[in-house]
Coordinates of C-alpha atoms and ligand atoms in Angstrom, one line a residue:
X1 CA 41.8 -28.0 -24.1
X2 CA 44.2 -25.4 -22.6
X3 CA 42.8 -21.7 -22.1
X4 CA 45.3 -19.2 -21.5
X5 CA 43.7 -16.5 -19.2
X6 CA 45.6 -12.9 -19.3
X7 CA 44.8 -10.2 -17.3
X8 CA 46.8 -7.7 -19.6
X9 CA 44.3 -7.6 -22.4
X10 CA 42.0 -5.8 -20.8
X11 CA 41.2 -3.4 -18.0
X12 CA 37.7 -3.2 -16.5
X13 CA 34.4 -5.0 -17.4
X14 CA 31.6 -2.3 -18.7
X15 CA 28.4 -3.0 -20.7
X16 CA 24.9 -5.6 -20.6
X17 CA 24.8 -9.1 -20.9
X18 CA 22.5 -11.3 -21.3
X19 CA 22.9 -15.2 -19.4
X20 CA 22.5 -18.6 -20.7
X21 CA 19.4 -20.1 -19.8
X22 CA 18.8 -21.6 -16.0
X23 CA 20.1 -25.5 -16.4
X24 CA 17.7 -26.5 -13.4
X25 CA 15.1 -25.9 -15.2
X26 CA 16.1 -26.6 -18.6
X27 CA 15.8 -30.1 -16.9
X28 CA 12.8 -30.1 -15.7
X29 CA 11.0 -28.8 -18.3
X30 CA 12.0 -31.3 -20.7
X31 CA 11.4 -34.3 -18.2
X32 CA 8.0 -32.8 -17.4
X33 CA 7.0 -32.2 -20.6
X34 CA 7.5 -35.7 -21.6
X35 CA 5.3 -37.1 -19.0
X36 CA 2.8 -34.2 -20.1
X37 CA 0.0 -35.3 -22.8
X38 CA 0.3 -32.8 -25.5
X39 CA 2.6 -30.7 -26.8
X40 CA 4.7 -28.3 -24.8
X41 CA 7.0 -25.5 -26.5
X42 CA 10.4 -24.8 -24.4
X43 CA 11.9 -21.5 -25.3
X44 CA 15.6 -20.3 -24.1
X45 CA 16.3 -24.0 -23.7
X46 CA 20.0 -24.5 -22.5
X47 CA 22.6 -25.3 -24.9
X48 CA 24.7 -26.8 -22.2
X49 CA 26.1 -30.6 -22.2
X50 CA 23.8 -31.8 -19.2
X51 CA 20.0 -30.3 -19.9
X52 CA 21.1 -32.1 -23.4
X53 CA 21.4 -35.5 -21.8
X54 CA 17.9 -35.1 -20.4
X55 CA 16.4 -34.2 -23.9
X56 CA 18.5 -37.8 -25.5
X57 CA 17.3 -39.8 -22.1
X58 CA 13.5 -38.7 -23.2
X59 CA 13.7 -39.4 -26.8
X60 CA 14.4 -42.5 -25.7
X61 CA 11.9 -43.3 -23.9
X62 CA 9.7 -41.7 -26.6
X63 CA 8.9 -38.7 -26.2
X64 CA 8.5 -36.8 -29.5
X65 CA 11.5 -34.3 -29.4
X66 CA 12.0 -31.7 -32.5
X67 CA 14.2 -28.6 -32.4
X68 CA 12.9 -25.5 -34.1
X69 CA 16.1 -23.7 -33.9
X70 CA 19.1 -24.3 -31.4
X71 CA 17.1 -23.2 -28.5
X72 CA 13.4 -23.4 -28.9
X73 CA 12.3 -27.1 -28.1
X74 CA 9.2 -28.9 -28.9
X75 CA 7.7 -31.6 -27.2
X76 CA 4.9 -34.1 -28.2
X77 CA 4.0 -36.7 -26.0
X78 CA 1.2 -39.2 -25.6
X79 CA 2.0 -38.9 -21.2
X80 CA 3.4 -42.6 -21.5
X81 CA 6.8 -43.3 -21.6
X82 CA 8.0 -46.2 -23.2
X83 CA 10.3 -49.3 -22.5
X84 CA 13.8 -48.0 -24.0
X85 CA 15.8 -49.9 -26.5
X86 CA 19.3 -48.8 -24.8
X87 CA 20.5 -48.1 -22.2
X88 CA 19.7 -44.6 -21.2
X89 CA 23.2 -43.1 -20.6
X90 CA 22.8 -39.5 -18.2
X91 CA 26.4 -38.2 -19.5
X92 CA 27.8 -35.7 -16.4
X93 CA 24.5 -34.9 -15.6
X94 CA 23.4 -35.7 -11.8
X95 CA 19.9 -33.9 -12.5
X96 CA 19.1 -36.3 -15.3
X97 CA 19.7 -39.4 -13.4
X98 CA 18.2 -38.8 -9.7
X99 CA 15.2 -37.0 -11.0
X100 CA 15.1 -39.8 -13.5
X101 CA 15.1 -42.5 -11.2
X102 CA 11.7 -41.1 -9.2
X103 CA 9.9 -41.2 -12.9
X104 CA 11.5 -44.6 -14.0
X105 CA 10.7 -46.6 -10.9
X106 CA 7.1 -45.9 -11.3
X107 CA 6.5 -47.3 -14.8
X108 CA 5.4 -50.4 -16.1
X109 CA 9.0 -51.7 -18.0
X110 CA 12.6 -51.7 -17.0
X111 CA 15.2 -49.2 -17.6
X112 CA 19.1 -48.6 -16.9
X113 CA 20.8 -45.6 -16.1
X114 CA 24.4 -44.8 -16.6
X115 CA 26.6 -41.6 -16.6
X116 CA 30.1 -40.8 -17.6
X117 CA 33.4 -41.5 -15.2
X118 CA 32.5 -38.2 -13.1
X119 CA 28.5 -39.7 -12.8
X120 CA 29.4 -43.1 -11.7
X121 CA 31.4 -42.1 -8.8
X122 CA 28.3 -39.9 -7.2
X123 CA 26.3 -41.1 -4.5
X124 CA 23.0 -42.6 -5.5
X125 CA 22.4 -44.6 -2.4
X126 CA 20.3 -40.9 -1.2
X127 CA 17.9 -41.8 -4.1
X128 CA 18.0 -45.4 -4.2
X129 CA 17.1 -46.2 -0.4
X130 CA 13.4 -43.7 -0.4
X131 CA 12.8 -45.1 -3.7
X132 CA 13.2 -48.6 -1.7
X133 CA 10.6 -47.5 0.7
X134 CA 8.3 -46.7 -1.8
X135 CA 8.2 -50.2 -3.5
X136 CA 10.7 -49.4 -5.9
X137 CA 13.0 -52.3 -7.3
X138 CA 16.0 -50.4 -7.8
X139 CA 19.5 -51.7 -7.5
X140 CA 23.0 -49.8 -7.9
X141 CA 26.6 -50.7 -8.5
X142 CA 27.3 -50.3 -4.1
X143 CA 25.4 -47.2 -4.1
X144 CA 26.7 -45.7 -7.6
X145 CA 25.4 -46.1 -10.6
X146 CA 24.4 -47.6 -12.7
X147 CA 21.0 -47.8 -11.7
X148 CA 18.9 -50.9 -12.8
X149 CA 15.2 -50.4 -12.5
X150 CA 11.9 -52.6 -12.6
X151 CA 9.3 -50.5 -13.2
X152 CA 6.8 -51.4 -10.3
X153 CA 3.5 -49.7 -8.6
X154 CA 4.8 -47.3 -6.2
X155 CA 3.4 -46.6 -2.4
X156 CA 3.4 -43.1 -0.8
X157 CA 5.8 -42.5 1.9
X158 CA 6.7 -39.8 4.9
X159 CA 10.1 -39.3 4.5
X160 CA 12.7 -37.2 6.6
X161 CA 16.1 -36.6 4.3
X162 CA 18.9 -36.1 6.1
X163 CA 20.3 -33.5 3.5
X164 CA 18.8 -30.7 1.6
X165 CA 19.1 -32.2 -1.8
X166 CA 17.1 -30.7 -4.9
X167 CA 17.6 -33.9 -6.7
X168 CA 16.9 -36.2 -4.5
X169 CA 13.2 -34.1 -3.3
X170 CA 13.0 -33.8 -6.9
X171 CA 13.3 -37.9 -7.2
X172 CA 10.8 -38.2 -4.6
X173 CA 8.1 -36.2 -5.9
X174 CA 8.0 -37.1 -9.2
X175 CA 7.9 -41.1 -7.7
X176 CA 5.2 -39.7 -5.1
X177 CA 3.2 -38.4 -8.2
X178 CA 2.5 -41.5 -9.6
X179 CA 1.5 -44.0 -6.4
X180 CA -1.4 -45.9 -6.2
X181 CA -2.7 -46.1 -2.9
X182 CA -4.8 -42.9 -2.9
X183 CA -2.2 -41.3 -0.1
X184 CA -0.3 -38.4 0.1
X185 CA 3.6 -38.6 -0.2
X186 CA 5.0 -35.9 2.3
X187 CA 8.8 -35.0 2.0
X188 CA 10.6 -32.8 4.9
X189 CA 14.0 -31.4 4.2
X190 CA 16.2 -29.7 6.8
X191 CA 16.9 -26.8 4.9
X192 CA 14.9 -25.3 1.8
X193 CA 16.9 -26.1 -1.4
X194 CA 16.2 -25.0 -4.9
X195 CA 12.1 -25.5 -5.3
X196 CA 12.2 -25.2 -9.0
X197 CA 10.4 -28.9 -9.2
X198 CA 7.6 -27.7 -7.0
X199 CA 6.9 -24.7 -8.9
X200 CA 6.9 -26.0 -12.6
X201 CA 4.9 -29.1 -11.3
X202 CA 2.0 -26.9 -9.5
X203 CA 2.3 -25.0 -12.6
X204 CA 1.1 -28.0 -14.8
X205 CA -1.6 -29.2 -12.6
X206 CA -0.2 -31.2 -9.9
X207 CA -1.3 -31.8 -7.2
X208 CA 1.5 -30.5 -4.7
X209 CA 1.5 -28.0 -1.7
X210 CA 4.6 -26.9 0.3
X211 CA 5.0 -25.3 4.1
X212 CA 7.9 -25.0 5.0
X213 CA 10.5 -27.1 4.7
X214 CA 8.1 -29.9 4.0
X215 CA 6.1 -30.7 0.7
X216 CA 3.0 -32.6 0.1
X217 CA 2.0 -34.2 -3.3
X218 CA -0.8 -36.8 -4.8
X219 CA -1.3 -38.7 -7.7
X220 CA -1.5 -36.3 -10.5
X221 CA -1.7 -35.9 -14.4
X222 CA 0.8 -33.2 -16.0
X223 CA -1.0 -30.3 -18.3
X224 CA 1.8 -29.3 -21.3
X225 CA 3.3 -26.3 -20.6
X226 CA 4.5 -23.3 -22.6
X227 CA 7.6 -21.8 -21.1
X228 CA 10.7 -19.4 -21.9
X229 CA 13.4 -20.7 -19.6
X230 CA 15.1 -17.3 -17.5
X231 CA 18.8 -16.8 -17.6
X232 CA 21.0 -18.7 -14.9
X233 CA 21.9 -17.1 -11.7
X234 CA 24.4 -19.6 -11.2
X235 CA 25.9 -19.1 -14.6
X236 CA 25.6 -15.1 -13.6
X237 CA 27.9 -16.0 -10.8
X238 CA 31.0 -15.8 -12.5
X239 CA 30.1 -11.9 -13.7
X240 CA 28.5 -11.3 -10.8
X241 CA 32.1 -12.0 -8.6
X242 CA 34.1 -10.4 -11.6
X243 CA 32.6 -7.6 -11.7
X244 CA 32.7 -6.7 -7.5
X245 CA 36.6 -7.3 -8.1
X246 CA 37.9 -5.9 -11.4
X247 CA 38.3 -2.6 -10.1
X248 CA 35.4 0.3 -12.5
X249 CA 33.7 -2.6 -13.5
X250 CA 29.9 -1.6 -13.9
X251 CA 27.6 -4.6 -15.8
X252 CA 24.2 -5.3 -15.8
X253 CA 23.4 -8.9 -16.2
X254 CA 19.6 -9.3 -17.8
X255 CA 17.0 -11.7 -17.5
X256 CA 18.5 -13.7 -14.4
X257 CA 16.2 -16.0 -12.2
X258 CA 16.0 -14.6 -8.5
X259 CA 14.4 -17.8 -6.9
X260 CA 14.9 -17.3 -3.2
X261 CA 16.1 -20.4 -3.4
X262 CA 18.8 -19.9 -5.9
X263 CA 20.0 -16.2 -4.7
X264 CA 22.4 -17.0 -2.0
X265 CA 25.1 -15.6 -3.9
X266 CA 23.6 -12.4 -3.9
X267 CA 22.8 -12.3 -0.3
X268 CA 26.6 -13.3 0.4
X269 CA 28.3 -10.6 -1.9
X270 CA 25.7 -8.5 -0.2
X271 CA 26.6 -8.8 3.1
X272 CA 30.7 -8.5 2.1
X273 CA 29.6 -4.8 0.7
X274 CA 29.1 -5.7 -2.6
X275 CA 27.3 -2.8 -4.7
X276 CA 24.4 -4.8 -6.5
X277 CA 20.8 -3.8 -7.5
X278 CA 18.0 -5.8 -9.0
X279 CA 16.2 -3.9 -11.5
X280 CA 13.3 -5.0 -13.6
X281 CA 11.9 -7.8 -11.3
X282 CA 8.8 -9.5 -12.9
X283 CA 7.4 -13.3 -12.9
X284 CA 7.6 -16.0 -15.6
X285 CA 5.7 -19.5 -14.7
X286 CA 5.7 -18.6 -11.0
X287 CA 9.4 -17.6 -11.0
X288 CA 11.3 -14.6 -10.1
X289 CA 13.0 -12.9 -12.7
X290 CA 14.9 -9.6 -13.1
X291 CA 18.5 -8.0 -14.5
X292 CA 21.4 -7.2 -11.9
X293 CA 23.4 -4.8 -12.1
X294 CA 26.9 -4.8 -10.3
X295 CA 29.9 -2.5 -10.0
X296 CA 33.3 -3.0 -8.3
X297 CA 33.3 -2.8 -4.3
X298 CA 35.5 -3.1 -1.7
X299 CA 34.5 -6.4 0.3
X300 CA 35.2 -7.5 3.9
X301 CA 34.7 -11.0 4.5
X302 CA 31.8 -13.2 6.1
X303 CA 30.8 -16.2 7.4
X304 CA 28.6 -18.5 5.0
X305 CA 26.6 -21.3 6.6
X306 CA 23.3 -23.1 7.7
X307 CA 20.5 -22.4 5.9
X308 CA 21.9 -20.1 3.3
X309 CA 24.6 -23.1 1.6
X310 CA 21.5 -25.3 -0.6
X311 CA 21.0 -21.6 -1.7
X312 CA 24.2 -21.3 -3.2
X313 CA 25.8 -24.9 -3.2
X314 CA 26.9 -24.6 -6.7
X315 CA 28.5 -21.3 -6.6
X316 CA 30.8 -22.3 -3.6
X317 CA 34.1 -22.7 -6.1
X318 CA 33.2 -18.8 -7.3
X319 CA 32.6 -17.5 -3.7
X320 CA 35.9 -18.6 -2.8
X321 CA 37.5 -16.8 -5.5
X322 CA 35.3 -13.6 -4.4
X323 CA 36.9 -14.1 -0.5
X324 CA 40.4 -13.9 -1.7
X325 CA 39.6 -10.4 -2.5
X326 CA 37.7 -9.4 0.6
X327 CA 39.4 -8.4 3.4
X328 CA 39.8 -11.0 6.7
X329 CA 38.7 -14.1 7.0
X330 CA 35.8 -16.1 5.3
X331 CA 34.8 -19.1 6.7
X332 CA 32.2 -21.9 4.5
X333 CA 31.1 -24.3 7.0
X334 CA 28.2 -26.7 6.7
X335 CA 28.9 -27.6 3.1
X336 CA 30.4 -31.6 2.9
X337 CA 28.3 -32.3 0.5
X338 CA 30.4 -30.2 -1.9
X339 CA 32.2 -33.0 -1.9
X340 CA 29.8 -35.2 -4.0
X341 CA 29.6 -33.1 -6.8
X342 CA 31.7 -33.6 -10.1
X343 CA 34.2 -33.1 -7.8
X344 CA 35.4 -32.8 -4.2
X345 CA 34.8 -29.1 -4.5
X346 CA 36.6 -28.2 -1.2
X347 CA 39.7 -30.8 -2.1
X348 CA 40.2 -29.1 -5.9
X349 CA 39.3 -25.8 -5.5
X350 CA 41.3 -25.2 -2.1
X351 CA 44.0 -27.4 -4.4
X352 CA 43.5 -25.0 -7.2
X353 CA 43.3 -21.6 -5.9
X354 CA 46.2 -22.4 -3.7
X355 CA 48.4 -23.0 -6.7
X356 CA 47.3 -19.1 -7.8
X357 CA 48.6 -17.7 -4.4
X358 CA 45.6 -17.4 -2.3
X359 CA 45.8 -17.8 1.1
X360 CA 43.0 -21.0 1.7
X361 CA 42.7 -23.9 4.2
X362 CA 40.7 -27.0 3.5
X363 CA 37.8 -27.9 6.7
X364 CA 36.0 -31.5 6.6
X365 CA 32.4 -29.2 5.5
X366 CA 33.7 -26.0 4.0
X367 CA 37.0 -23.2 4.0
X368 CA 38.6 -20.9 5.1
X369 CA 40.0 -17.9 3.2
X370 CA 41.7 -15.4 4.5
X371 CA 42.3 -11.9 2.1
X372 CA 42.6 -9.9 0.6
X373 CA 45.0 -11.5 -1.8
X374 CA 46.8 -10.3 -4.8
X375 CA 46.8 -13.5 -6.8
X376 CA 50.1 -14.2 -8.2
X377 CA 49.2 -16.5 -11.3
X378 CA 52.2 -18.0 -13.4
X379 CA 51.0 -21.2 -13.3
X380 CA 49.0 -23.9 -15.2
X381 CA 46.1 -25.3 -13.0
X382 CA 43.5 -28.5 -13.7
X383 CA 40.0 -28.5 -13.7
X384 CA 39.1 -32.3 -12.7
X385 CA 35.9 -32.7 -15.5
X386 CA 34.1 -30.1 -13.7
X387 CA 32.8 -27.0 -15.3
X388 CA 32.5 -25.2 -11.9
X389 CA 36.3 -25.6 -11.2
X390 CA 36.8 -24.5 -15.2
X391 CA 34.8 -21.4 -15.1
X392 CA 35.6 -20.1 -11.1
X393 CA 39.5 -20.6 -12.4
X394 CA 39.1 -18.6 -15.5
X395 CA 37.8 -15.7 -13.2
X396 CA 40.8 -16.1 -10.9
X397 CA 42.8 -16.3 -13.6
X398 CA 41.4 -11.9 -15.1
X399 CA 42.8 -10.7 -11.3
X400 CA 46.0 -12.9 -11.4
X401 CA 49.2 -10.9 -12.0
X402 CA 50.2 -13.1 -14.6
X403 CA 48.9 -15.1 -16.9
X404 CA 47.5 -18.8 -16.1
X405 CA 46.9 -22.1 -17.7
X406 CA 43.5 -23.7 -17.4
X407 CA 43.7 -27.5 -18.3
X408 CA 40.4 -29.0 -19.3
X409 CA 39.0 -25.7 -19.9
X410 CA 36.6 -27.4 -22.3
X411 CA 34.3 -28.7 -19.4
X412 CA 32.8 -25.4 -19.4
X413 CA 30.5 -26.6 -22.5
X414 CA 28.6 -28.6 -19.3
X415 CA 26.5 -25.9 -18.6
X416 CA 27.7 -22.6 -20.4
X417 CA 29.4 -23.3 -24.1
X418 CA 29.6 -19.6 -25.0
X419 CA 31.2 -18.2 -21.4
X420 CA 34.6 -17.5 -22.8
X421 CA 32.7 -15.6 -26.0
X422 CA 30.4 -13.6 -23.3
X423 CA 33.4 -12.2 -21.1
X424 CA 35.0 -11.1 -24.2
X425 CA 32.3 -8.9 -24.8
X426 CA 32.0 -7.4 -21.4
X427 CA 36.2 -6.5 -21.6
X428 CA 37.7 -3.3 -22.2
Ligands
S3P1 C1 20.3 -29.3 -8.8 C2 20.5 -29.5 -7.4 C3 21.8 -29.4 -6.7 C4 22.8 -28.7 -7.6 C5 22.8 -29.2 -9.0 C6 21.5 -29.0 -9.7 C7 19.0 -29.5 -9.4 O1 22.2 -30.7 -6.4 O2 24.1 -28.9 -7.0 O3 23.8 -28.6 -9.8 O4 18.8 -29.0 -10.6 O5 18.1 -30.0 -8.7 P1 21.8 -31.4 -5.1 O6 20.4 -31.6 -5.1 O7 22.6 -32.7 -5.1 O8 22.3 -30.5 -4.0

């Protein structure tokens, strides 16, 4: 689908908004659940493509799975999954199939994972070889899925990862939660990424205690959990970066999940000058919540790296749109692994924004942007399957001076199907 983006109908962005609900956690919830006995009630569920593939993946494997209207989820379970009858196919989504893997190769059938094109080329080998260590019998298409499974009893482990992966601590955890040798499983990562898994699964009774970078957990039994999901800072990102450059913009974005984990955006358009104030902070299940307000700002540029990148991994494509319009140069470092996501994030959106007139340079773990640039648009421009690209593009595209083309603008429906619908509301 082709989106025309125009920066002639409209002149600032004013008003409140309320964001789609947090995908991470959409994920979890649903997964958790279904190993929960009971019945858990998921409010604010996403409506996105990929928390989706997690809700088909658990029906099943049998998990009772009702919807009481498009959002509000209902899960009975009797804490036992069951052997599938199909394969159980993940769609785009990377969260279904490494957190997945950690709960499959701990049960007592066999199971096969697939994805779509985008899925099948992502490295899996950083799930696959713990999982190995563990006891798991687990083999993958030379290190990509799909991912063949024999459920097997599982032994704790001490592991080190070399990369600060969500999904792949996530994939651990949940396998470390189910051994049978009456030890601990102890995960160290080198940087803190997004500890959403933690959180929700202290929250239903686990057994599980973090310091640090490193994480502890034991055998344990899930409680069912009643939960309204918080609205997705990563999904704020795009009117959080269109509002500091659409000159008089003033928006408040509501109910947004401030994880310190998650907010690296936030500390980034910070520390470029951005004006933005949290108001409202309060906590849902252990997690930070509040509404954001931002207005237009003059930004100078900054160097991003280190610690600060798991926090804001995914909004990487929308922080480079945000340097073209701060002045001197931004450099990304430390961020290869953007190019394992559903795509080579430094290859297409260098390739991308490039094509709209910004000054930006590819580097083997990040970019380097040099502003402030008036985009000059007039162009058609490709999304490769990936609903970052779409939706960083499409904000590009409201400071372009003239109108672009967005090819494959429907990947957007991965995570946010309505985002096009929100802006509208926000332009005047
Ligand atoms: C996610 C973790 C991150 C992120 C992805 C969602 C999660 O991936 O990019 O969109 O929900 O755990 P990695 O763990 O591969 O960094």
């Amino acid at each position: 689908m082709e989106k025309v983006v125009d920066k002639k109908n409209f002149k600032t962005l004013k008003g409140t908004i309320s964001i789609p609900s947090d995908k991470s956690m959409s994920h979890r919830a649903v997964l958790f659940s279904s190993l929960a006995e009971g019945t858990s009630i998921i409010k604010n569920f996403s409506t996105g493509d990929d928390p989706h593939s997690s809700i088909k993946v658990c029906s099943a494997l049998g998990a009772d799975i009702s919807f009481e209207d498009e959002t509000t989820v209902i899960i009975n379970s009797d804490g036992k999954l069951k052997q599938p009858q199909t394969e159980l196919y993940c769609g785009n989504s990377g969260t279904t199939m490494r957190l997945m893997a950690g709960i499959l190769a701990g049960q007592k059938f066999n199971s096969i994972l697939t994805g779509d094109e985008s899925l099948s080329k992502r490295p899996m080998k950083r799930v696959t070889e713990p999982l190995s260590l563990m006891g798991a019998q687990i083999s993958s298409d030379e290190g990509k899925s799909p991912l063949s499974i024999c459920g097997t009893d599982l032994h704790s482990i001490n592991y080190t990862s070399q990369i600060a992966s969500a999904q792949v601590k996530s994939c651990i955890l949940l396998a470390g939660m189910q051994t049978n040798d009456n030890k601990k499983t102890i995960y160290t990562e080198p940087y803190l990424s997004r500890n959403h898994t933690e959180i929700l699964l202290k929250h239903m009774g686990a057994s599980i205690v973090t310091d640090n970078n490193t994480t502890t957990i034991e055998k344990s039994e899930l409680k069912p959990i009643n939960i309204e999901i918080f609205g997705d800072i990563s999904s704020a990102a795009y009117f959080i970066t269109a509002a500091l450059i659409i000159p008089n913009s003033n928006i408040i974005i509501k109910n947004v999940g401030l994880n310190p984990t998650r907010t690296g955006i936030i500390e980034v358009a910070k520390k470029m000058g951005g004006q933005i104030d949290i108001l409202e902070q309060r906590e849902i299940c252990g997690e930070i919540v509040g509404d954001i307000q931002v207005k237009y700002s003059e930004l100078k540029a900054c160097n991003i790296e280190g610690e600060i990148i798991p926090k804001l991994i995914d909004e990487i494509p929308i922080i480079a749109v945000l340097a073209t319009q701060a002045e001197g140069q931004t450099i990304i470092k430390d961020a290869q692994d953007l190019r394992n996501k559903e795509s080579d994030r430094i290859k297409t959106m260098v390739n991308e924004l490039k094509k709209l007139g910004a000054n930006i340079e590819e580097s083997a773990d990040g970019m380097i942007i040099n502003g402030k640039t008036q985009l000059t648009g007039n162009c058609s421009v490709e999304t490769y399957q990936d609903h970052r690209l779409a939706m960083s593009l499409y904000v590009a595209g409201l400071i372009c001076k003239k109108e672009i083309i967005i090819n494959g603008f429907e990947w957007v429906n991965i995570s946010f199907p309505n985002f096009e619908n929100l802006f509208e509301t926000i332009k005047h």
